[in-house]
Tab-separated table of C-alpha atoms in Angstrom:
chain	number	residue	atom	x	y	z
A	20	UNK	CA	7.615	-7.354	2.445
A	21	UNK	CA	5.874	-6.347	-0.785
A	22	UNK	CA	7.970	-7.682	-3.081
A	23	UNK	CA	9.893	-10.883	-4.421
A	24	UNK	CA	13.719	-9.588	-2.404
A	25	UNK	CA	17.257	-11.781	-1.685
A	26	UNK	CA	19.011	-9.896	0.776
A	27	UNK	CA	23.278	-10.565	1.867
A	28	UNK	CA	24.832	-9.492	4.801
A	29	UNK	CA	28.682	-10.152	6.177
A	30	UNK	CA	30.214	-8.985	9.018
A	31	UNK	CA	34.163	-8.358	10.263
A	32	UNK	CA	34.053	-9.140	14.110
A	33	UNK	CA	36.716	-7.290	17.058
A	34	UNK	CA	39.363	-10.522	16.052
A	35	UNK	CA	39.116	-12.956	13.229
A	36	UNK	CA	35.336	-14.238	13.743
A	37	UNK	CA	32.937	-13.381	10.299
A	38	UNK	CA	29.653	-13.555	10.332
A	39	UNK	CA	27.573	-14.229	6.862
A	40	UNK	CA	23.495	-14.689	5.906
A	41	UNK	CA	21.362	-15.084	2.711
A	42	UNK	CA	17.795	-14.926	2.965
A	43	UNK	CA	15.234	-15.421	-0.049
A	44	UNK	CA	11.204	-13.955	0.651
A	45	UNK	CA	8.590	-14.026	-1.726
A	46	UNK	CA	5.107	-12.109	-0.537
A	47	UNK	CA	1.368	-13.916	-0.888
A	48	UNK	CA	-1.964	-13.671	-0.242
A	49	UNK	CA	-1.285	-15.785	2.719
A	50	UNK	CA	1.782	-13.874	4.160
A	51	UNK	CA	5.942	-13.792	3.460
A	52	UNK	CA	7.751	-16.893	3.469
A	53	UNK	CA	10.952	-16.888	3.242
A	54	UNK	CA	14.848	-18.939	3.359
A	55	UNK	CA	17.488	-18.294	5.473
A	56	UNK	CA	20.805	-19.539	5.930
A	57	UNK	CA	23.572	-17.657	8.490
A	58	UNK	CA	27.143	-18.841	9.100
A	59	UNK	CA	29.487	-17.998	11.577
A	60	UNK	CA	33.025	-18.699	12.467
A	61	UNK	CA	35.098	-17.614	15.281
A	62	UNK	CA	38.929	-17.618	13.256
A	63	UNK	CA	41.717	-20.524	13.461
A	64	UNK	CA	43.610	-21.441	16.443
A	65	UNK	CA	46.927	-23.273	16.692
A	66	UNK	CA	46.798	-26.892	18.306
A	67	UNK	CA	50.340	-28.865	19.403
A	68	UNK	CA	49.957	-32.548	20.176
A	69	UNK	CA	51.474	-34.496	22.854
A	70	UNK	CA	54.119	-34.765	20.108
A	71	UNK	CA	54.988	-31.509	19.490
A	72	UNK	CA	53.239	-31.158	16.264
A	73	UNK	CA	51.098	-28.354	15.407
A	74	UNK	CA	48.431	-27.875	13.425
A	75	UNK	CA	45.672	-25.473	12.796
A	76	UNK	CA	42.295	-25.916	12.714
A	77	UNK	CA	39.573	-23.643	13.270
A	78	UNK	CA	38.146	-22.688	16.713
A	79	UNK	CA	34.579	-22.634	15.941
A	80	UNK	CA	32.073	-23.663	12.572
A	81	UNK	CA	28.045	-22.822	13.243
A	82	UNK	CA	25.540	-22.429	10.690
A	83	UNK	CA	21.672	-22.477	10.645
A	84	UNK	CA	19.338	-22.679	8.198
A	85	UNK	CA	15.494	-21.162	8.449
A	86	UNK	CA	12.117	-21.499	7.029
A	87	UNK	CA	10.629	-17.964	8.138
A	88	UNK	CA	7.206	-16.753	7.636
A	89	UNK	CA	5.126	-13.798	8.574
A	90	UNK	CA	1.633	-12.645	8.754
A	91	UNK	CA	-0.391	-9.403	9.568
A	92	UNK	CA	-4.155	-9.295	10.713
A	93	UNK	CA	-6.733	-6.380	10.608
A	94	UNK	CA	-3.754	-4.105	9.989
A	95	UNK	CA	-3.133	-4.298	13.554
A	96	UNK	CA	-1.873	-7.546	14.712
A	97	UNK	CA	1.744	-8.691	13.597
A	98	UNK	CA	2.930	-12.437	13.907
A	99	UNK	CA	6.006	-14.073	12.491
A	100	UNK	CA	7.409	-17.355	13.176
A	101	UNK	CA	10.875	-19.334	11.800
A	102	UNK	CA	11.654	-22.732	12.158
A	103	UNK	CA	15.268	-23.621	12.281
A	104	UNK	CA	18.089	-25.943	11.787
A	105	UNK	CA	21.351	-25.168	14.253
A	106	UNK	CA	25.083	-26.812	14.033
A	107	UNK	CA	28.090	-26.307	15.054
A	108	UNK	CA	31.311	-27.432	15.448
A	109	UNK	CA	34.439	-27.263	17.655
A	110	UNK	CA	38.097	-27.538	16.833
A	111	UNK	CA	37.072	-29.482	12.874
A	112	UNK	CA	36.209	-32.422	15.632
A	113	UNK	CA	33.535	-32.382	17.952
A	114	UNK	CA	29.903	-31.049	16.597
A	115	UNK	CA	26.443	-30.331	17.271
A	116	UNK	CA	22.820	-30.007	16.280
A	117	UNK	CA	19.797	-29.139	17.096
A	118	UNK	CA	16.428	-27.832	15.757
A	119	UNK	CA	14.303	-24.443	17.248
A	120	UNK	CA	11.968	-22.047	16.390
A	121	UNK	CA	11.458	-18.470	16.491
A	122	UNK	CA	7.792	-16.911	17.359
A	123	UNK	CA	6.951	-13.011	17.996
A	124	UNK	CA	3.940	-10.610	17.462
A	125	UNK	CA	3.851	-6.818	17.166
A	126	UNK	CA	1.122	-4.492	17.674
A	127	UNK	CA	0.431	-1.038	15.932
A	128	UNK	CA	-1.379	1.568	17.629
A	129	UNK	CA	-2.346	5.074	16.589
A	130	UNK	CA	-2.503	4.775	13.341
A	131	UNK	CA	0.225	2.489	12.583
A	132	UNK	CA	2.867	5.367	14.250
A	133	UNK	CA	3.314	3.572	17.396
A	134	UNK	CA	4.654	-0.322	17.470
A	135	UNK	CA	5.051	-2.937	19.888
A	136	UNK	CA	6.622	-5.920	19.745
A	137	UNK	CA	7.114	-9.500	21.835
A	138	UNK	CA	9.319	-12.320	20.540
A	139	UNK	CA	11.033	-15.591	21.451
A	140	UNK	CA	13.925	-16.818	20.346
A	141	UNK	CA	15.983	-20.156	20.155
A	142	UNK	CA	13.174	-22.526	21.861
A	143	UNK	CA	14.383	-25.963	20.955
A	144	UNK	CA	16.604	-28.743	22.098
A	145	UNK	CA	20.170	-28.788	24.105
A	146	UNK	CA	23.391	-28.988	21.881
A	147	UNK	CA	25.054	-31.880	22.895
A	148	UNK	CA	28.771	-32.192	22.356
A	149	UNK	CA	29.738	-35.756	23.392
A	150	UNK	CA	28.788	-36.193	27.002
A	151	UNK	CA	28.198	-32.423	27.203
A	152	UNK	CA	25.057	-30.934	26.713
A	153	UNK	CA	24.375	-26.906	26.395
A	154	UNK	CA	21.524	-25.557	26.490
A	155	UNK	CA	20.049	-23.062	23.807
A	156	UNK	CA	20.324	-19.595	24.205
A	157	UNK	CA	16.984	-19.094	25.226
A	158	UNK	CA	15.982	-15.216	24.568
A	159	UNK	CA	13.112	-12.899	25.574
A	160	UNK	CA	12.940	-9.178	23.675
A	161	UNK	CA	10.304	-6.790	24.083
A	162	UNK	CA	11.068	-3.588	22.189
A	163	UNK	CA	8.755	-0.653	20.817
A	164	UNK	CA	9.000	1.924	18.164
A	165	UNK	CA	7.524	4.989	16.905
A	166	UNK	CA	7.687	6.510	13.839
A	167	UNK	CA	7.902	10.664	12.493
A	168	UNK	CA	7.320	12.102	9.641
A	169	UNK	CA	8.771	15.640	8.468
A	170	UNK	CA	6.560	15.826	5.138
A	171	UNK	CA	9.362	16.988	2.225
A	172	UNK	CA	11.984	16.606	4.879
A	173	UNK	CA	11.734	12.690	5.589
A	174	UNK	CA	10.459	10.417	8.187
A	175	UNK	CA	12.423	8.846	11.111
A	176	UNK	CA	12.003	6.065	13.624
A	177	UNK	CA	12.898	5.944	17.731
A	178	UNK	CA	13.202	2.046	18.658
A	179	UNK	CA	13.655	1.005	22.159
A	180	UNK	CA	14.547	-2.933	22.698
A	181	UNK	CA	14.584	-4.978	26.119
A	182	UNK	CA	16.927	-8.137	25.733
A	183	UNK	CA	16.781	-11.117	28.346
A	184	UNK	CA	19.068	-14.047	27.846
A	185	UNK	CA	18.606	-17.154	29.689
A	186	UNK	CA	20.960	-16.975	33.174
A	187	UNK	CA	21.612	-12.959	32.217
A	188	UNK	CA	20.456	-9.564	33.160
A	189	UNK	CA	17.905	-7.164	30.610
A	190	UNK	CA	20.144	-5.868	28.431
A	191	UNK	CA	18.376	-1.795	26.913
A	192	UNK	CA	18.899	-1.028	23.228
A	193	UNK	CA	18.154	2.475	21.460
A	194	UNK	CA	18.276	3.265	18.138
A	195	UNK	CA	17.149	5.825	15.412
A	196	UNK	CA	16.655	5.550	11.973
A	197	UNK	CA	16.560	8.859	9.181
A	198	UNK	CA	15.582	8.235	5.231
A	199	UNK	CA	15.412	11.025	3.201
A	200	UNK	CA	13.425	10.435	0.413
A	201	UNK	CA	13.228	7.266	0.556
A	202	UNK	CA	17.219	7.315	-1.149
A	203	UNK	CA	19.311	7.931	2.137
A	204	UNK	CA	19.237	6.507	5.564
A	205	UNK	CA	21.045	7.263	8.172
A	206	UNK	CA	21.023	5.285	11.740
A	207	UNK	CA	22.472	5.169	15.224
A	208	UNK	CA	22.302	2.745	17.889
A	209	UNK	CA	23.457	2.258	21.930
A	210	UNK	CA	23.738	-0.634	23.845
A	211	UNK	CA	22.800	1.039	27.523
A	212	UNK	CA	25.084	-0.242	30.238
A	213	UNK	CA	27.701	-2.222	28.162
A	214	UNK	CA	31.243	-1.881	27.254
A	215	UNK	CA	31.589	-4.141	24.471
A	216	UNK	CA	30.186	-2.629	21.198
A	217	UNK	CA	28.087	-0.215	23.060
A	218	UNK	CA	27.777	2.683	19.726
A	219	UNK	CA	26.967	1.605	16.619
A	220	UNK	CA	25.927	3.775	13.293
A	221	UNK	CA	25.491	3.104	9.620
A	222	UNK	CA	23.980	4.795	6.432
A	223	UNK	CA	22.340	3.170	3.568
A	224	UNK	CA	21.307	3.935	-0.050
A	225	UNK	CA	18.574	2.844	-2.523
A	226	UNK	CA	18.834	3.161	-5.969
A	227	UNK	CA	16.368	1.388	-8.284
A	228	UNK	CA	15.960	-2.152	-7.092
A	229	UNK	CA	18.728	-2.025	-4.870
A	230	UNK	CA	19.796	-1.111	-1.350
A	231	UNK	CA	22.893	-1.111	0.215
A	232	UNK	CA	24.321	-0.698	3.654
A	233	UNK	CA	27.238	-0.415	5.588
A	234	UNK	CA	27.148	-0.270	9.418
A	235	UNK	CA	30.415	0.322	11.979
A	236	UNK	CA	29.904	-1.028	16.126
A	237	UNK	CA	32.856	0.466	18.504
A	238	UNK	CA	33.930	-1.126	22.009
A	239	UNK	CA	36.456	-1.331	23.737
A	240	UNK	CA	37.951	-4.844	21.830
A	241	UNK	CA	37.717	-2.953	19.065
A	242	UNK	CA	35.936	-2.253	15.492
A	243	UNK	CA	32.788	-4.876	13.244
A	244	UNK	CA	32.295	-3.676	9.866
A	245	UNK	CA	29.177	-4.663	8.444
A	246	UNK	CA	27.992	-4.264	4.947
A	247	UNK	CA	24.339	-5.784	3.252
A	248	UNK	CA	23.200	-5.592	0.121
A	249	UNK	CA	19.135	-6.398	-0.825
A	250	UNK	CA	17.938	-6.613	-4.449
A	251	UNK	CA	13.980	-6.052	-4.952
A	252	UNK	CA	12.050	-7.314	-7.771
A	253	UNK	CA	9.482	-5.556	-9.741
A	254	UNK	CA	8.603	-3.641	-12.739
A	255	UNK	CA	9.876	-0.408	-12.164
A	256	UNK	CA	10.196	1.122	-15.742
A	257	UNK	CA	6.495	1.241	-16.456
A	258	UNK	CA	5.922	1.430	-12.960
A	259	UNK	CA	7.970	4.820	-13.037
A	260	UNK	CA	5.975	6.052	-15.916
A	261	UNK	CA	2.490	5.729	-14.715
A	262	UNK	CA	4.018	7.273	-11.362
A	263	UNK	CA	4.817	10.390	-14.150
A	264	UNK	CA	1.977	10.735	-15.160
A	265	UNK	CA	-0.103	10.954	-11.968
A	266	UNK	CA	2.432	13.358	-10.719
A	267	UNK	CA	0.992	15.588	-13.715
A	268	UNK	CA	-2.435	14.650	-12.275
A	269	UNK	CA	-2.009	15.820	-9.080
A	270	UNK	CA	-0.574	18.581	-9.932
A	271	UNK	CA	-3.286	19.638	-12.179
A	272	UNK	CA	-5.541	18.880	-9.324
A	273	UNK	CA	-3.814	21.281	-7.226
A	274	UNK	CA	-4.200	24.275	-9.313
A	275	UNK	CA	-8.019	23.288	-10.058
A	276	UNK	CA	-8.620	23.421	-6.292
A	277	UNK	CA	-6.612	26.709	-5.890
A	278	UNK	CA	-9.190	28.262	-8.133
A	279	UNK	CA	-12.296	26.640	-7.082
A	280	UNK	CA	-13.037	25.782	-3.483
A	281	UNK	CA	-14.623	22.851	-2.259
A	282	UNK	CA	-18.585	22.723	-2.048
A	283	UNK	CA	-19.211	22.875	2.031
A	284	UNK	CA	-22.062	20.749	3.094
A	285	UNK	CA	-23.047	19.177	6.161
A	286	UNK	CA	-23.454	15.804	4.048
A	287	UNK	CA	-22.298	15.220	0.918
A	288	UNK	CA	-23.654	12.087	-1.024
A	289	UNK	CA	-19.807	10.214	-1.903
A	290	UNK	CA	-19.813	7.306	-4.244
A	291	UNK	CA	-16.581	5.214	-3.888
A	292	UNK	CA	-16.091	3.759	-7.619
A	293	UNK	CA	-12.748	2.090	-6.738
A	294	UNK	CA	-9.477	1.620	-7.597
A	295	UNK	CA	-7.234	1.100	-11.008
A	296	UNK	CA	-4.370	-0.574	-10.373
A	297	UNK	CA	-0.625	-0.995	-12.067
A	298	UNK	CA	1.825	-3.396	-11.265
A	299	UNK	CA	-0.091	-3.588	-7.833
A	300	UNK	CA	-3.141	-6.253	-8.495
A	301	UNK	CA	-6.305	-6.120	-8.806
A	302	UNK	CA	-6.653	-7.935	-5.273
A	303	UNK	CA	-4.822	-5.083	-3.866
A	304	UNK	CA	-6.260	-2.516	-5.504
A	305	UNK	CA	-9.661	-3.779	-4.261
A	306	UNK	CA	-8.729	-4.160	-0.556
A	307	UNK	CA	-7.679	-0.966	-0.613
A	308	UNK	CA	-10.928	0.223	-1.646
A	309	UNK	CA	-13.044	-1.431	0.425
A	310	UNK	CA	-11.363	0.471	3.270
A	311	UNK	CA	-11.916	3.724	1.719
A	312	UNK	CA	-15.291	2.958	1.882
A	313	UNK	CA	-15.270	1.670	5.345
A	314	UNK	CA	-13.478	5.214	6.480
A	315	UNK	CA	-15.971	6.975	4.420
A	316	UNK	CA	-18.657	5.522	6.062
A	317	UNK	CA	-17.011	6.259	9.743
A	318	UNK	CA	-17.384	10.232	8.245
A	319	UNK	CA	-21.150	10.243	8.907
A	320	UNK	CA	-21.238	13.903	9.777
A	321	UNK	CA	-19.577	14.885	5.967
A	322	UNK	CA	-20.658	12.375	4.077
A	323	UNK	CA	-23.742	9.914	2.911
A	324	UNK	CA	-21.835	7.735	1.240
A	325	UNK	CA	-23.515	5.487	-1.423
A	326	UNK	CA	-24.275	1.744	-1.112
A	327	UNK	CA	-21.118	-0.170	-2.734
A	328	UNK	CA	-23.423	-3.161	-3.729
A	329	UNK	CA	-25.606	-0.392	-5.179
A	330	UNK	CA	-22.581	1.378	-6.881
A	331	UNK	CA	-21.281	-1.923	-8.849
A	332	UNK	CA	-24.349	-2.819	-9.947
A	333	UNK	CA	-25.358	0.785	-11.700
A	334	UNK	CA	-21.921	0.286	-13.032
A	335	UNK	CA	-22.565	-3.039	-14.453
A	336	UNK	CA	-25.448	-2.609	-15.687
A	337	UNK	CA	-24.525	0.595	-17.372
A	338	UNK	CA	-21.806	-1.090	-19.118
A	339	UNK	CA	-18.859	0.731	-18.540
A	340	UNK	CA	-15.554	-0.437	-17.496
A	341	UNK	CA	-13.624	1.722	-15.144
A	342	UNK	CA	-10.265	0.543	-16.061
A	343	UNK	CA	-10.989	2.775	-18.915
A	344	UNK	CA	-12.844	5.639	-17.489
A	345	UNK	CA	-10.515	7.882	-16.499
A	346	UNK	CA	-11.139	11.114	-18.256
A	347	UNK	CA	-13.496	13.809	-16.171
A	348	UNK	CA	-16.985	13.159	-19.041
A	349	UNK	CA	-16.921	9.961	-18.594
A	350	UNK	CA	-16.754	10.345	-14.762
A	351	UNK	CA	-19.155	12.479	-14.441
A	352	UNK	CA	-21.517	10.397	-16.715
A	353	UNK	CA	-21.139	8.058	-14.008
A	354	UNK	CA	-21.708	9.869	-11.655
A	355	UNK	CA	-24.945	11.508	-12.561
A	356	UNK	CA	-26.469	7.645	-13.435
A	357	UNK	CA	-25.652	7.079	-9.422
A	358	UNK	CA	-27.377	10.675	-8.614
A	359	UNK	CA	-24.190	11.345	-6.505
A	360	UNK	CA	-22.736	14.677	-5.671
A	361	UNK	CA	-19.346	13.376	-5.600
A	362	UNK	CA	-17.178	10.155	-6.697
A	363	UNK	CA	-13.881	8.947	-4.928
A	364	UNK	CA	-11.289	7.264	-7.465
A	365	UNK	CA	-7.546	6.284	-7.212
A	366	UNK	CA	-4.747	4.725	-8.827
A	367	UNK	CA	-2.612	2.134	-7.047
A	368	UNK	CA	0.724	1.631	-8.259
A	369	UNK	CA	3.954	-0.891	-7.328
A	370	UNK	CA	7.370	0.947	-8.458
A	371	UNK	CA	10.819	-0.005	-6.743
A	372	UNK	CA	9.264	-1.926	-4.133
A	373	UNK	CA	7.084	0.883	-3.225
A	374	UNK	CA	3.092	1.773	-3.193
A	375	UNK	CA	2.489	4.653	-4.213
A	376	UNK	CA	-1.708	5.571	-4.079
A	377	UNK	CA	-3.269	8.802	-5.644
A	378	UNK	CA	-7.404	9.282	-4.758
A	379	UNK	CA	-9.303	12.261	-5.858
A	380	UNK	CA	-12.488	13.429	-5.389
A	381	UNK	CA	-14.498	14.732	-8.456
A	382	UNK	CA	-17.615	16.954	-8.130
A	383	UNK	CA	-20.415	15.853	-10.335
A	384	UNK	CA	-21.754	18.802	-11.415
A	385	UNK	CA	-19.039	20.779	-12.415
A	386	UNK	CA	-16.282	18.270	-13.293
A	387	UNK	CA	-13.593	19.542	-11.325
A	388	UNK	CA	-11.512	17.050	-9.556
A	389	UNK	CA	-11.616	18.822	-6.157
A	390	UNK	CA	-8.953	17.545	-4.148
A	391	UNK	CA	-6.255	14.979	-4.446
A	392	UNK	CA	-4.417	12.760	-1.769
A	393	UNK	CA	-1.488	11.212	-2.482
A	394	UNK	CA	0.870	8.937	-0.579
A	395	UNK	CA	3.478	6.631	-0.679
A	396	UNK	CA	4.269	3.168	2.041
A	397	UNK	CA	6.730	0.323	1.768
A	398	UNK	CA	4.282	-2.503	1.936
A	399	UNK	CA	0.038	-3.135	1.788
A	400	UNK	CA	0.240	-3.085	5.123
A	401	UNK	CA	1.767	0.502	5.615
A	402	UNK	CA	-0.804	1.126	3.061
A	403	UNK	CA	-3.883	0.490	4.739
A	404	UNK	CA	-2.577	2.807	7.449
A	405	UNK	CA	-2.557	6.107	5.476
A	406	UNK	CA	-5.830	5.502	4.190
A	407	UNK	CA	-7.481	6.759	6.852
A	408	UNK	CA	-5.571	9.776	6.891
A	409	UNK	CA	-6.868	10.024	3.425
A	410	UNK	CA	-10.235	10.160	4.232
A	411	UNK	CA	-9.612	12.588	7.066
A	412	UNK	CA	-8.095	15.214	4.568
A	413	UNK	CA	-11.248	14.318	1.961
A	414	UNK	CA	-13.789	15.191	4.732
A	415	UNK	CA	-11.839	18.352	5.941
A	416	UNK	CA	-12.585	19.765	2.606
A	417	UNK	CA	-16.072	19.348	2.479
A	418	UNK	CA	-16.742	20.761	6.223
């Protein structure tokens, strides 16, 4: 999660059962947090007395409500946890509660592609209704996922899930997910060895701040129809300007590196100034360059890359506020007071809910900005994965 979202969901089960959640989540420094609250009812039934009178009441109330939050380490290491709240309630007579949490980690592997994933859900006390007491449904899922990219054509992601119920067998999920462009998505689903709602497939849009969805599950009791609907918060108007104009940037880029060729060297000395940042903060901007620098450093065999202590304080005491120097004199002037062949700068911006990051490499001497990367992720995290990727196309141009 990147951005302040509230996100809706209802569902239309095989009979007369709905299904309904709202969830809040707000992004920190510290993680996501977010608020839950789910509801679920199973339809009315008909009662008759020992009188003869009917009546009708419903078969079944529940509801939960959630405290969620989520955390990422190193850009590798996934963790969430939710605490919740359970009731429910049989016949509008006999109800129960209980409390239970939620924990799970995931994993990313080769370069953020591959993912794998552990959870537990529903550890907490019995239900008790009256006398009767009923156990939670205690569940165990181990799933994985890898994700494909198709450059201009879109990206996908193949999901495999493993679901163990307390007193059941493993129950095998697959599922694929298409966006193109980030606008449409388009997503299929099979529940391996089951009757009962064994196909599913849905399509969603995004447009501005929003996303919708709409999802359809066949078995052999019949149809759910599920729709959701997620608003994201942000800035997107200036965010969508700035994202203009370093479209024009990079495209300038392009046609200055068609002409001129990069400068092949066995090491090139590489000064990492940083990166601007819109709508993105400064805190994020900053993390992101410290792990340019990191990957730049890991390219020994193209580059010497400069000391960063040693960068910011030529900077500082030179005066000059990068913020502000973004034309190619004023790099270069830069440059040439750190006696570097080359500097590395960026711009990090935050439209729609999106990152979008554009780095290019200026040579010193001649003031032509050499090459340009640019790429786009959901989240920070995301982020952090394509920056080595970055780096890798950077030192390719150079060898």
């Amino acid at each position: 999660m990147s951005v302040t979202q509230v996100s809706m969901m209802g569902q239309k089960g095989f009979a007369d059962d709905t299904y309904g959640s709202l969830f809040v989540g707000h992004p920190t420094l510290f993680g996501s947090f977010s608020l839950g609250a789910v509801y679920y009812t199973l339809g009315d039934i008909t009662l008759v007395d020992s009188s003869n009178v009917s009546s009708t009441v419903s078969a079944e109330k529940d509801y939960s409500l959630a405290f969620n939050y989520s955390e990422e380490f190193f850009g590798l290491l996934g963790t969430g946890l939710s605490l919740k709240y359970l009731n429910s309630k049989l016949v509008d007579s006999v109800s129960a509660s209980a409390f239970a949490f939620d924990a799970g980690i995931q994993s990313r592997i080769d370069e953020g592609k591959l993912a794998l994933g552990f959870a537990v859900l529903n550890i907490g006390s019995d239900m008790k209704y009256l006398d009767a007491s009923e156990p939670l449904p205690l569940t165990v899922r181990i799933g994985g996922s890898y994700r494909l990219t198709f450059g201009d054509a879109g990206k996908a992601v193949l999901a495999l899930d493993l679901v163990k119920e307390r007193e059941s067998d493993f129950k095998k999920f697959i599922g694929a997910d298409y966006v193109w462009h980030d606008l449409v998505a388009v997503r299929g689903g099979y529940k391996i060895g089951q009757d009962n709602g064994k196909i599913s497939a849905g399509i969603g849009f995004t447009a501005e701040s929003f996303g919708i969805d709409y999802a359809l599950t066949s078995g052999g009791l019949g149809q759910v129809h599920s729709a959701s609907l997620t608003y994201r918060f942000g800035q997107s108007a200036a965010a969508r300007q700035y994202s203009s104009v370093m479209d024009e940037r990079v495209a300038r880029s392009k046609e200055m590196h068609n002409i001129r060729k990069s400068i092949k060297s066995p090491r090139v000395n590489v000064a990492v100034l940083g990166l601007n940042s819109l709508g993105a903060g400064e805190n994020s901007a900053a993390l992101l360059a410290d792990g340019l620098f990191l990957e730049f450093s890991k390219m020994d065999k193209a580059f010497n890359v400069l000391d960063s202590a040693r960068v910011r304080e030529t900077i500082r005491s030179s005066g000059v506020d990068l913020s502000q120097c973004t034309d190619i004199p004023c790099l270069q002037g830069v440059g040439r007071s750190l006696g570097t062949d080359k500097i590395v700068t960026g711009l990090l911006t935050l439209s729609q809910g999106e990152y979008s990051l554009n780095v290019q490499m200026l040579d010193v001497e001649s003031g032509t900005i050499e090459v340009t990367q640019a790429v786009k992720a959901s989240s920070m995290k995301d982020m952090e994965y394509e920056i080595r990727s970055i780096v890798r196309s950077l030192a390719k141009s150079v060898q």
